[in-house]
PDB file of C-alpha atoms and ligand atoms in Angstrom:
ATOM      1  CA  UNK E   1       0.053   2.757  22.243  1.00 48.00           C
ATOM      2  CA  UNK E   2       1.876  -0.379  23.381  1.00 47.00           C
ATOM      3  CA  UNK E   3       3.273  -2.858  21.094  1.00 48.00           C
ATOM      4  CA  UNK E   4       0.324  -5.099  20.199  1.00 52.00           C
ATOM      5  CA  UNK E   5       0.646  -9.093  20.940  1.00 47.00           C
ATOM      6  CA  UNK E   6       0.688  -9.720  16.888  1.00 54.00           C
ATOM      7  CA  UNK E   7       4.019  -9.992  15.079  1.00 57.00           C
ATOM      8  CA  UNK E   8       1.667  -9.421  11.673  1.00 69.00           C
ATOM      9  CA  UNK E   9       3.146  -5.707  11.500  1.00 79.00           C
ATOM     10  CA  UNK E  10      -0.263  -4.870   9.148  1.00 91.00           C
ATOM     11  CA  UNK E  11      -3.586  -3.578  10.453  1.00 95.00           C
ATOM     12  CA  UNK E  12      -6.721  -5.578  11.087  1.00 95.00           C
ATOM     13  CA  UNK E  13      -9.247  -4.918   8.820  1.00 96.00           C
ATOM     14  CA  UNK E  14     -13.003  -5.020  10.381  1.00 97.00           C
ATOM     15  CA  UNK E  15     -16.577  -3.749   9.371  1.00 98.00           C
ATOM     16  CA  UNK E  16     -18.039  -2.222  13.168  1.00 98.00           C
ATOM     17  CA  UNK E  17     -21.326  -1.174  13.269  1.00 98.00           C
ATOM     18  CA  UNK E  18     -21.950   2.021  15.268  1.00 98.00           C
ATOM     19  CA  UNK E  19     -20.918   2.138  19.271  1.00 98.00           C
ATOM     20  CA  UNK E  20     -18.605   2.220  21.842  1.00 98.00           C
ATOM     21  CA  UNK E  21     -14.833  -0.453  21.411  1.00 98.00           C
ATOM     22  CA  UNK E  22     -12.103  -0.741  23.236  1.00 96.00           C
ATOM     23  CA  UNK E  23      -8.884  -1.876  21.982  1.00 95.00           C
ATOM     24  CA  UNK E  24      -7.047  -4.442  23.712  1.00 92.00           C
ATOM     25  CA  UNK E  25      -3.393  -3.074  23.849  1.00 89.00           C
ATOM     26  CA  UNK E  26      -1.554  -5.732  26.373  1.00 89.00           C
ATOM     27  CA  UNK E  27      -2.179  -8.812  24.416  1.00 87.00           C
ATOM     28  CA  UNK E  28      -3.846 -11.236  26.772  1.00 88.00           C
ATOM     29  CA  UNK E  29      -7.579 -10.752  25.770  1.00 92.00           C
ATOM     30  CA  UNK E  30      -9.099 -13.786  24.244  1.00 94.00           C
ATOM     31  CA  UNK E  31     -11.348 -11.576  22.220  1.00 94.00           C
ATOM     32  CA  UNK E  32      -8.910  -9.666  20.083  1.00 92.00           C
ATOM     33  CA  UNK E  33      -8.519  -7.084  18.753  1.00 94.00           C
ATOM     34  CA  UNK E  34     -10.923  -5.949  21.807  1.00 96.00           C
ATOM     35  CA  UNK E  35     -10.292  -5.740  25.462  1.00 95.00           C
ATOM     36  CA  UNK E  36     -12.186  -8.410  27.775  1.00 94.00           C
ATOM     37  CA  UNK E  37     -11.319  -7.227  30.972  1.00 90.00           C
ATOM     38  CA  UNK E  38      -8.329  -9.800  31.267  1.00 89.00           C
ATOM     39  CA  UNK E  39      -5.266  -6.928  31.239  1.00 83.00           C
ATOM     40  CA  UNK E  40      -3.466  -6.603  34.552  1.00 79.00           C
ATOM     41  CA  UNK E  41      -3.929  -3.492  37.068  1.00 81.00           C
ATOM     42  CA  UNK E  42      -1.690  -0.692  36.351  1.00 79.00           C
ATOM     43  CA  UNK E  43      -0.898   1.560  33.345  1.00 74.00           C
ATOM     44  CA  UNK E  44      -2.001  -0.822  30.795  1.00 83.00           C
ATOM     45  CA  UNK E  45      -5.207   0.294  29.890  1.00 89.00           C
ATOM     46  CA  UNK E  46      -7.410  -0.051  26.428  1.00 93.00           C
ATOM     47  CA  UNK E  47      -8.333   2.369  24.536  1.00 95.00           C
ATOM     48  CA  UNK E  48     -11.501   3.293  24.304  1.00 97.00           C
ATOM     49  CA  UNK E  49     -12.758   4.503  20.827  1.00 98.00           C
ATOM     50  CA  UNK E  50     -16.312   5.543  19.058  1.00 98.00           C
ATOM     51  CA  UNK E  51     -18.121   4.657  15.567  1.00 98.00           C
ATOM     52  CA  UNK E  52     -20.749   6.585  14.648  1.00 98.00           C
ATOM     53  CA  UNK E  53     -21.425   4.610  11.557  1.00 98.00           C
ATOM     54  CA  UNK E  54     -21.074   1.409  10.082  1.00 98.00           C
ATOM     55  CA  UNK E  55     -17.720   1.362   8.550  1.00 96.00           C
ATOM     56  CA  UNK E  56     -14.827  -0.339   7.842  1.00 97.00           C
ATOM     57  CA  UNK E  57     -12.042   0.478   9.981  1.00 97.00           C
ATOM     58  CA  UNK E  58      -8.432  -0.292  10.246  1.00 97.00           C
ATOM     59  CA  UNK E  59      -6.696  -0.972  13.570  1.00 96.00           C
ATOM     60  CA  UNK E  60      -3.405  -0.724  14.249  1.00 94.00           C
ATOM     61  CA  UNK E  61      -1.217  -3.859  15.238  1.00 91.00           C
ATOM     62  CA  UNK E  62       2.253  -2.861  15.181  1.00 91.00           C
ATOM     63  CA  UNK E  63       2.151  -0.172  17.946  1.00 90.00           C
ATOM     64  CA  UNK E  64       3.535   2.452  15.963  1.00 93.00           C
ATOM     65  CA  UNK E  65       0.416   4.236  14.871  1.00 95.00           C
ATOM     66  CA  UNK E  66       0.186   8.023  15.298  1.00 96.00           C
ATOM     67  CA  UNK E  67      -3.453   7.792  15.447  1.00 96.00           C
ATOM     68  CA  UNK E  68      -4.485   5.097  17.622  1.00 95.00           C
ATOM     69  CA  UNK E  69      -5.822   2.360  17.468  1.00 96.00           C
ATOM     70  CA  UNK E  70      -6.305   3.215  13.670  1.00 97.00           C
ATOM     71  CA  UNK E  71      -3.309   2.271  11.602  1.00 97.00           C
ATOM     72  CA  UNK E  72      -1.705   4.997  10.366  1.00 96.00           C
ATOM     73  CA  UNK E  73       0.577   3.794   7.546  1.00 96.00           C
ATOM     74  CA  UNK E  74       3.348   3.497   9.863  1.00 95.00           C
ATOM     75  CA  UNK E  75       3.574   0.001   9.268  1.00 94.00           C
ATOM     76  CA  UNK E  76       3.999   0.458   5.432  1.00 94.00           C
ATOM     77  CA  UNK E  77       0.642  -0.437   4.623  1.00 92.00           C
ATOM     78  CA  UNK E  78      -1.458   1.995   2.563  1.00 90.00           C
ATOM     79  CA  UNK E  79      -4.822   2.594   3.921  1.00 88.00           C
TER      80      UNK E  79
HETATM   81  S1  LIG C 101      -0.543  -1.553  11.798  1.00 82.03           S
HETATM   82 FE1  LIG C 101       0.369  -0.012  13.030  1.00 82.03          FE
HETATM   83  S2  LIG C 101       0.567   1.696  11.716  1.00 82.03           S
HETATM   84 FE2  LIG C 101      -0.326   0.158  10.473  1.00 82.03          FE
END
């Protein structure tokens, strides 16, 4: 995953319900965390990721994440 336009090195903490996200990861959407289409052509795509349920997820803002675009603990944040 690319580095993330945040210099907050923690995850973001939301409640999605159930469906289909994709997670900005070139830093010029206006609806972060989430892609809006705005990225430029080429390799820099979002990634595209499912909930099933409501639940609270953590994504990943540093970049560093094994499992993205869910914070790992990379960051030094337990979750
Ligand atoms: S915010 Fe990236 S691993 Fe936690």
């Amino acid at each position: 995953m690319s580095k993330m336009n945040t210099d907050a090195k923690m995850p973001i903490v939301l409640t999605l319900e159930p469906g289909t996200y994709f997670r900005c990861t070139c830093g010029k959407s206006q609806n972060l965390p989430f892609c809006d289409g705005t990225h430029p052509a080429g390799d820099v795509v979002p990634l595209r990721f499912e909930i099933s349920e409501q639940k609270k997820v953590y994504l990943c803002s540093c970049g560093e994440s094994g499992s993205p675009p869910f914070c790992d603990g990379t960051c030094g944040v337990d979750v």
